[in-house]
Short mmCIF file of C-alpha atoms in Angstrom, two decimals:
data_model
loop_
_atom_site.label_atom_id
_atom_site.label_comp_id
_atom_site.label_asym_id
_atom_site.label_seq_id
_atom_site.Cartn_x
_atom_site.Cartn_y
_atom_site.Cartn_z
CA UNK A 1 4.55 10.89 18.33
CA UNK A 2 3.09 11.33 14.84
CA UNK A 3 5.28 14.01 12.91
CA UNK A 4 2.73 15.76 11.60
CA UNK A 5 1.71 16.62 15.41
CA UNK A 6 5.21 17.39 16.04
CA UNK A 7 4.87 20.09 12.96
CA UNK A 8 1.36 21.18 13.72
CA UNK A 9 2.84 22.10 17.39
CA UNK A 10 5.83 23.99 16.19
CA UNK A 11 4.37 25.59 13.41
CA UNK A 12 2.95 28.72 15.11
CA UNK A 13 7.40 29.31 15.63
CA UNK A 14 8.44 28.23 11.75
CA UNK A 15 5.56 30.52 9.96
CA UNK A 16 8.27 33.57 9.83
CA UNK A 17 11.34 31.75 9.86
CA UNK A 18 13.68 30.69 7.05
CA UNK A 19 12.65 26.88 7.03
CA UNK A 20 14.81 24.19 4.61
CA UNK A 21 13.15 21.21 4.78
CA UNK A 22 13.73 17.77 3.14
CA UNK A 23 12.12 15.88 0.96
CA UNK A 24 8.52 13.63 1.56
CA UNK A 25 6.98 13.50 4.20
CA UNK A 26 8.24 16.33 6.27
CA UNK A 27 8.15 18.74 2.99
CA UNK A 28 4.33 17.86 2.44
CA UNK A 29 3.28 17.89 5.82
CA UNK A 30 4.65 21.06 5.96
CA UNK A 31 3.47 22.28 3.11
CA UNK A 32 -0.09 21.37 4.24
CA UNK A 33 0.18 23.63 7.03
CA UNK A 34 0.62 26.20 5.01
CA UNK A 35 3.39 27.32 2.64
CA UNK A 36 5.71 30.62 3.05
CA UNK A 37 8.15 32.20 0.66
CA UNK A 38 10.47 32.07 3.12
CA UNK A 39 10.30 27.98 3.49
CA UNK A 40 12.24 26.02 1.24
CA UNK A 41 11.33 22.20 0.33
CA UNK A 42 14.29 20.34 -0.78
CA UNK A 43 12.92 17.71 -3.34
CA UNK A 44 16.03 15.57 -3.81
CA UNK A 45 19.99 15.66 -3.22
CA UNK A 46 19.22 13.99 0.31
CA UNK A 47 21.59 14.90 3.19
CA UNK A 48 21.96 18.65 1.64
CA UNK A 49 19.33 20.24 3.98
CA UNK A 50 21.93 20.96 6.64
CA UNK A 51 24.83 21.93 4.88
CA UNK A 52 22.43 24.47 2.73
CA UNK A 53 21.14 25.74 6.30
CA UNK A 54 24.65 25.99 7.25
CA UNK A 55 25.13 28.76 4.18
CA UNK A 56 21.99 30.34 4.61
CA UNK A 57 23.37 30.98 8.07
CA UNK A 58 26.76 32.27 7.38
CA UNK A 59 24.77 34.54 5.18
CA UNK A 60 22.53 36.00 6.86
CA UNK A 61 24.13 36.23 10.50
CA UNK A 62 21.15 38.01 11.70
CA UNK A 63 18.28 35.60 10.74
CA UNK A 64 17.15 32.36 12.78
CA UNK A 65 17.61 28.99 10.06
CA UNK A 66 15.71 26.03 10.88
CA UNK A 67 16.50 22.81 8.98
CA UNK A 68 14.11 20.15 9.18
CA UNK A 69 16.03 16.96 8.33
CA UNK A 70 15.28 13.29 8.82
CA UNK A 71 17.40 10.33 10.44
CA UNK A 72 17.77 8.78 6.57
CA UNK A 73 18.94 12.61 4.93
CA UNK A 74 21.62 13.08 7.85
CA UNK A 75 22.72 9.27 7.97
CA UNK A 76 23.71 10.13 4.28
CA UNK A 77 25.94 13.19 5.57
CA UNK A 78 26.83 12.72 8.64
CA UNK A 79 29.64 14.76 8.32
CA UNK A 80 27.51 17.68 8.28
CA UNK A 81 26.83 17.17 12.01
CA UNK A 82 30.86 17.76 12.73
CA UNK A 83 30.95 20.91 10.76
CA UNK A 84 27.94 21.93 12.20
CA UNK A 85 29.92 21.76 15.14
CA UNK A 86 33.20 23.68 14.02
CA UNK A 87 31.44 26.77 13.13
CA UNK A 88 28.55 26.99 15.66
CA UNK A 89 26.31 29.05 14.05
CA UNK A 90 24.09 30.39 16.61
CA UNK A 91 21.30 31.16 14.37
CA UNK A 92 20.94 27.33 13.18
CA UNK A 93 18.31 25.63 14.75
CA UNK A 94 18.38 21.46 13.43
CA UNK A 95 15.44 19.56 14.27
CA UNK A 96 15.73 15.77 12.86
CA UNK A 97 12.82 13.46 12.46
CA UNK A 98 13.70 10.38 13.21
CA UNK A 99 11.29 7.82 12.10
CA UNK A 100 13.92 4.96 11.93
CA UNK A 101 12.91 4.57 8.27
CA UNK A 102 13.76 5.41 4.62
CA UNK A 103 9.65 5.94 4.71
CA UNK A 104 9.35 7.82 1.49
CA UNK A 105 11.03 5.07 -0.74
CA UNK A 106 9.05 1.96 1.01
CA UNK A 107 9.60 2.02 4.58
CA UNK A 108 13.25 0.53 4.52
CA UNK A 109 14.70 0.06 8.26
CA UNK A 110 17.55 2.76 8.79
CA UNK A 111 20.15 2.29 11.42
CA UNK A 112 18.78 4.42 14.06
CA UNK A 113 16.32 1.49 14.18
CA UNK A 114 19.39 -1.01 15.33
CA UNK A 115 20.73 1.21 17.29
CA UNK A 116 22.47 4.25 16.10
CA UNK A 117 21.90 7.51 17.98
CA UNK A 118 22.07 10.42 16.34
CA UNK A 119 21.53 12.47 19.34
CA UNK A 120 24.67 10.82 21.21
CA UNK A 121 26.76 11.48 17.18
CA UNK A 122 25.58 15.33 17.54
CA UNK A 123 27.12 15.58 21.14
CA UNK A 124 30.16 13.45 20.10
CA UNK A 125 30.63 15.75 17.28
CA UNK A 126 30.25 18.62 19.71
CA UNK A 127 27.10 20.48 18.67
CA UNK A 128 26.61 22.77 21.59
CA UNK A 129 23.06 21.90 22.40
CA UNK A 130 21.72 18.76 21.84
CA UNK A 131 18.36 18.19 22.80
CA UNK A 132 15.70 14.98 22.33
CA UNK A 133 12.20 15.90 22.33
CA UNK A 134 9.77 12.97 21.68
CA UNK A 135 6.50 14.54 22.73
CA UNK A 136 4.61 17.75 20.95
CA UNK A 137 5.06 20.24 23.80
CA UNK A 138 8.30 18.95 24.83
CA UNK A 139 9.58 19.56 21.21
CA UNK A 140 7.81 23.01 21.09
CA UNK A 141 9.45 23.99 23.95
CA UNK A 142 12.79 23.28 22.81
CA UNK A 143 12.29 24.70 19.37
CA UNK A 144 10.87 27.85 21.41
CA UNK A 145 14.08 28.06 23.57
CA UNK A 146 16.29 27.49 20.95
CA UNK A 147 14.78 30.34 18.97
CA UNK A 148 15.14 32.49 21.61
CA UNK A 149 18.83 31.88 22.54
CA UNK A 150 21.97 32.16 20.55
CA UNK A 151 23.53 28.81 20.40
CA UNK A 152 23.48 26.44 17.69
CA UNK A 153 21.28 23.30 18.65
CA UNK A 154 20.14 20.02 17.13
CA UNK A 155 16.90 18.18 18.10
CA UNK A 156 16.56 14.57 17.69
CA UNK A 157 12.75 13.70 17.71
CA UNK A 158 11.63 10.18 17.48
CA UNK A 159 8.67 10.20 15.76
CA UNK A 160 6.32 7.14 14.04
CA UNK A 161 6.78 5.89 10.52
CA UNK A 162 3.70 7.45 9.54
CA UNK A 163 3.69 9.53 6.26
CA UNK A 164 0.48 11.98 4.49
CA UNK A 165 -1.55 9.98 2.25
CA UNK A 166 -0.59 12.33 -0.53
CA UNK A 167 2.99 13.93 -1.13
CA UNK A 168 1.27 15.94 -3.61
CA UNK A 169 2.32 19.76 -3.57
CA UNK A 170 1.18 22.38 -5.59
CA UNK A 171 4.18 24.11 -5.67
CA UNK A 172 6.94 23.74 -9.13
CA UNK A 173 10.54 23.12 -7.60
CA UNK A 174 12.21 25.88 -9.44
CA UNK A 175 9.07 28.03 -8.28
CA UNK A 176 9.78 27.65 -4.94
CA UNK A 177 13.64 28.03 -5.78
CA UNK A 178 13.45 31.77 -7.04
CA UNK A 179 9.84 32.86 -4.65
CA UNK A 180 12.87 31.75 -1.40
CA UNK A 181 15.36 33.55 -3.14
CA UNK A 182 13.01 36.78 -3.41
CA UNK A 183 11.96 36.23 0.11
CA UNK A 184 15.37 36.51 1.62
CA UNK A 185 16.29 38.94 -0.63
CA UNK A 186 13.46 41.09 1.00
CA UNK A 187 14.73 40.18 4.87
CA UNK A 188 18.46 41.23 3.47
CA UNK A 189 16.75 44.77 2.06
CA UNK A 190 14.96 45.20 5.86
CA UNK A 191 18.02 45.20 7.78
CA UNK B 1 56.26 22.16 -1.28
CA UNK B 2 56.49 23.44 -4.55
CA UNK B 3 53.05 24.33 -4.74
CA UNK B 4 53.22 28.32 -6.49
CA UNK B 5 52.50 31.15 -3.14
CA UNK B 6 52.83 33.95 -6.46
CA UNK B 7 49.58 31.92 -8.70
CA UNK B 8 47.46 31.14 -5.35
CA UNK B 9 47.68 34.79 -4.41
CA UNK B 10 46.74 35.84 -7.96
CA UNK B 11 43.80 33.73 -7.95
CA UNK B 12 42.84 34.29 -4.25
CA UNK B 13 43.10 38.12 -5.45
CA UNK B 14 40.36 37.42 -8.64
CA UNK B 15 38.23 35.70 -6.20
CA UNK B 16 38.26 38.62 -3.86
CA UNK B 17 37.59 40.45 -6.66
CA UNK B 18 34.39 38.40 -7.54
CA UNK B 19 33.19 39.52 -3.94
CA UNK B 20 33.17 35.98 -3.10
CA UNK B 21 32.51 35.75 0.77
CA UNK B 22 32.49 32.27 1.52
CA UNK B 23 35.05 29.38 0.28
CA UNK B 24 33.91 26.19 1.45
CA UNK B 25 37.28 24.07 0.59
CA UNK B 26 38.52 20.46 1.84
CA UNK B 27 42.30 20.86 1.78
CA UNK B 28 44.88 18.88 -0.89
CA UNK B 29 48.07 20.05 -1.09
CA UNK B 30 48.02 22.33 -4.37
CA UNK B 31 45.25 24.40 -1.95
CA UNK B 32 47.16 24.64 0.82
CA UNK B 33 48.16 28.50 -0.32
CA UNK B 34 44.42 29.47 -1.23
CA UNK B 35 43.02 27.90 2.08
CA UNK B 36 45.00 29.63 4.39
CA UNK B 37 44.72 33.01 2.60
CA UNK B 38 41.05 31.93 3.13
CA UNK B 39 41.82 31.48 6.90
CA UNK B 40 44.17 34.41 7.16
CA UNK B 41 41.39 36.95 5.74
CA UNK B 42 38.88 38.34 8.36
CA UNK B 43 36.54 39.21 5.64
CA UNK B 44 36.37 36.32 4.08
CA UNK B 45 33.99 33.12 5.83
CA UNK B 46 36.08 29.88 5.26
CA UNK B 47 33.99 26.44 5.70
CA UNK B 48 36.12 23.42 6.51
CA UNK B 49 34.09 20.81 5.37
CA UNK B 50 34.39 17.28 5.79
CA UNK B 51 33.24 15.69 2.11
CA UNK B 52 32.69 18.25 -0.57
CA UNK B 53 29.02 17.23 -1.14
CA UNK B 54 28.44 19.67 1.57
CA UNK B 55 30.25 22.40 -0.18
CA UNK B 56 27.45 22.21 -2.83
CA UNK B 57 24.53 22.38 -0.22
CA UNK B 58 26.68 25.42 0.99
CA UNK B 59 26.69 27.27 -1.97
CA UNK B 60 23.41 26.42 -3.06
CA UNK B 61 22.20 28.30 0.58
CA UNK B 62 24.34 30.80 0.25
CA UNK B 63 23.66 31.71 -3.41
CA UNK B 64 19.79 31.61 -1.78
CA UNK B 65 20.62 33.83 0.85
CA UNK B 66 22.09 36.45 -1.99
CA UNK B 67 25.68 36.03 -1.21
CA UNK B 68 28.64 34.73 -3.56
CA UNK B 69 30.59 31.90 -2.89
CA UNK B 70 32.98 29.44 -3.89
CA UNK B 71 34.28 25.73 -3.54
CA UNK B 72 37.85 24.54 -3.14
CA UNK B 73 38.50 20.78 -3.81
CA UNK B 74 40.60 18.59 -5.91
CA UNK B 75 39.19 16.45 -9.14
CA UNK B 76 37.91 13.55 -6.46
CA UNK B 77 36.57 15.84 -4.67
CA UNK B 78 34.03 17.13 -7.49
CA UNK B 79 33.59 13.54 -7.85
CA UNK B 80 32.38 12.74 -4.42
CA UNK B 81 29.69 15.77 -5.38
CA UNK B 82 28.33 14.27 -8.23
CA UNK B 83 25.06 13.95 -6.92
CA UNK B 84 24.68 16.93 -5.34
CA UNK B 85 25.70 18.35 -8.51
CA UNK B 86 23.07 16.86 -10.25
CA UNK B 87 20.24 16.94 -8.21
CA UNK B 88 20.84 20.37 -6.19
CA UNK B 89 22.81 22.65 -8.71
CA UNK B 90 21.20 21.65 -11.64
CA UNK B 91 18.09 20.47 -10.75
CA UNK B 92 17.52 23.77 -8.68
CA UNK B 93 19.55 25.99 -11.40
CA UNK B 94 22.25 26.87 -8.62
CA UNK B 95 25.05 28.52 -10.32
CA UNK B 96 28.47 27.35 -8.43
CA UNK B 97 31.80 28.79 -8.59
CA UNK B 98 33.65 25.41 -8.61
CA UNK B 99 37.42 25.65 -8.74
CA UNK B 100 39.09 22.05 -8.76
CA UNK B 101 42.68 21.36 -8.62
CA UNK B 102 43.12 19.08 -11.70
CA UNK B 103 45.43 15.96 -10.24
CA UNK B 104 45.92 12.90 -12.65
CA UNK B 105 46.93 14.91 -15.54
CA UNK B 106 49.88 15.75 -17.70
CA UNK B 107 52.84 15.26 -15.49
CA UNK B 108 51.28 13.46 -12.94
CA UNK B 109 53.89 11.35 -11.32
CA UNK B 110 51.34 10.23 -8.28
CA UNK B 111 49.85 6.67 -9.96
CA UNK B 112 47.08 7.30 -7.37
CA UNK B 113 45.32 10.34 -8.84
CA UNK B 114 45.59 9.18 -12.50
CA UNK B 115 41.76 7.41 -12.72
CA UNK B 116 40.67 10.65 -11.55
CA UNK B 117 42.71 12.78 -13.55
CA UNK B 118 41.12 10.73 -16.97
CA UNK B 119 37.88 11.18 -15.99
CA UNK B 120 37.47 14.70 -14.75
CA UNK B 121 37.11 16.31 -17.65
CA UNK B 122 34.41 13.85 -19.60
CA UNK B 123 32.54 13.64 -16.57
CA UNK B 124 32.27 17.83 -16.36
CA UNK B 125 31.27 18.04 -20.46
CA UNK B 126 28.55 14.92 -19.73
CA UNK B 127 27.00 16.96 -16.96
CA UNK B 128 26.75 20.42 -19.42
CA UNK B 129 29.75 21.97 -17.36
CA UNK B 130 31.49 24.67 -18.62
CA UNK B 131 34.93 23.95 -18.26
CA UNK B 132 37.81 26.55 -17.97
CA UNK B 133 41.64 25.78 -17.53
CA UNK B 134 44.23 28.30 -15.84
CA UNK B 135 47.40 27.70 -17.19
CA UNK B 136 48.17 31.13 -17.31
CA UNK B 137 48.62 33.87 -14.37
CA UNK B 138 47.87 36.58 -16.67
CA UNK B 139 44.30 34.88 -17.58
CA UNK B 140 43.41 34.34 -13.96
CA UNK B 141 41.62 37.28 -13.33
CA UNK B 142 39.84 37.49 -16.38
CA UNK B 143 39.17 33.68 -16.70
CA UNK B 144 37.41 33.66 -12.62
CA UNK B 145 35.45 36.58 -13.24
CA UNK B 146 34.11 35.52 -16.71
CA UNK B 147 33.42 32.19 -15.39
CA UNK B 148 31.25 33.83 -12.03
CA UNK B 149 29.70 35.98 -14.51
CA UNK B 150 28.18 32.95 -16.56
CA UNK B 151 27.33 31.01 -13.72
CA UNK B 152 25.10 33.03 -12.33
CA UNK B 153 23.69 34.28 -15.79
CA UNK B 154 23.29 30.88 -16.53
CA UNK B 155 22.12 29.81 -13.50
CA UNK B 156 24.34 26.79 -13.23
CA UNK B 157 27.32 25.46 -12.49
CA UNK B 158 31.06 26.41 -13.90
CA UNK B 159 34.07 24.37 -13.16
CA UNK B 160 37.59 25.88 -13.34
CA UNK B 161 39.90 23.50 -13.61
CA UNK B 162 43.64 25.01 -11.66
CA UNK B 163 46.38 22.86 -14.02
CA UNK B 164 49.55 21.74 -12.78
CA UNK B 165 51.33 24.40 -14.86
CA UNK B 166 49.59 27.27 -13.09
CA UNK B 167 49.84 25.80 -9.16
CA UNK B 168 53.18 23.63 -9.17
CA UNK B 169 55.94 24.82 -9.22
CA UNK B 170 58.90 21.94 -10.66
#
């Protein structure tokens, strides 16, 4: 599966969610779908995209979070995954692209391609739901589901090493830093 | 453990009165006090974490998400965060309320935590890091608030250092 068919499918679910994504390819494929205040591209400090989803969460209890990480981000925390676990956070929705590759920095072999399963670490770390989805619609019904329920889930989807030909976005960091702040200021003020 | 109950409480009370709502904290011992307050309060969200790089991401989505928070960890601690430091909290202007237990200092008999304890302090002024030392109970009100209050107009992050005078009781 190419990720940017894995996005294009689940994008019709993120457009009014709170979305943290990492950096490269994921941030500018979603970006090309089209941006949102209320989606967050984080350029650098790799492995923080789940622990900031994590306190986005606690936050705002009554808002869905969806963290787009990658297999090279979370393989830098991977202690994330285990408080994940602890506090459950039912409105957390993880999705991790795992393209077995540092892709954005040269297309350096991570360990998921030897081996490690970051699916089977999830479980072990006792993520309730723990789901791999290596197909469009498969991952678009998962993502659906999750969204629906009320239990905190991580999706491991394999996808192909394949990044956009540009990671070009018209969008200023700290721009995007105070526009999500705004934005979730606004879904605090509506409830 | 002669770690002080009467100086945690006073500075568990100024961070209550910051309206801080989440403490994300990865125990050592001159915490113990302040993280089970944490646990103890039901109005208070305390986030166990397992390296304090994640308290940082933490923060940075909570501070997004228009809520005040804090981080609990000792001098290594704020050393294993460097990065995220760097290249969250500053890069993003995140302001954190970092409170770090300052081991490795003046009567430090633990050889372990002395490396630490010499560095903590250069490393926080090379980053741009307002530093601020409790020492005193009386100035641990004042001190937390004026340091939340600069974070955030500053948009960056504030480390107060919690000295072995003010948490250990000899």
């Amino acid at each position: 599966m190419l990720r940017t068919d894995a996005l294009r499918a689940i994008y019709p679910e993120l457009e009014d969610r709170i979305v943290v994504t990492i950096m490269g390819a994921v941030a500018a494929e979603l970006y090309t779908f089209g941006h949102r205040p209320t989606f967050f591209y984080l350029e650098h400090a790799m492995g923080m995209a789940s622990s900031m989803g994590l306190g986005i969460a606690l936050a705002l209890p009554r808002h869905k979070v969806v963290v787009l990480d990658g297999d090279g981000s979370l393989l830098m925390n991977l202690g994330t995954l285990s408080t994940l676990a602890r506090y459950q956070p039912g409105n957390l929705l993880h999705i991790v692209f795992d393209n077995e590759s540092l892709l954005s920095v040269g297309g350096f072999p991570t360990a998921t391609s030897t081996g490690t399963d970051l699916a089977g670490i999830a479980r072990a770390c006792g993520v309730p739901r723990v789901e791999e989805a290596d197909t469009p619609e498969r991952l678009k019904e998962s993502v659906v589901a999750a969204l629906a329920g009320d239990t905190l889930t991580t999706i491991v989807s394999k996808v192909e090493a394949v990044g956009p030909k540009s990671f070009h976005m018209d969008l200023p960091l700290l721009e995007n830093r105070f526009q999500f702040r705004r934005a979730l200021e606004a879904l605090r003020q509506r409830e | 453990m002669p770690v002080s109950v009467a100086n945690s409480q006073l500075i568990y009370d100024a961070l209550k009165a910051c309206d801080v709502q989440i403490i994300s904290a990865l125990p050592e011992t001159w915490l113990v006090h302040l993280i089970r307050m944490a646990d103890e309060d039901p109005d208070m969200t305390l986030v166990r974490i397992a390296k304090e790089e994640e308290a940082v991401g933490i923060s940075a989505g909570a501070h997004l998400a228009g809520v005040n928070s804090a981080l609990l960890m000792q001098n290594h601690g704020f050393l294993a965060a460097i990065n995220p430091i760097v290249s969250l909290a500053l890069l993003y202007k995140i302001p954190l309320l970092m409170l770090i237990s300052y081991r490795g200092h003046m009567g430090e008999r633990d050889p372990w935590q002395t490396q630490g304890g010499m560095v903590t302090e250069p490393l926080l002024r090379a980053l741009g890091i307002p530093i601020w030392h409790l020492t005193d109970p009386r100035d641990v009100q004042r001190r937390l608030k004026d340091a939340q209050t600069l974070a955030h107009a500053a948009l960056a992050p504030v480390a107060v250092l919690l000295t072995r005078e003010l948490m250990w009781e000899d």
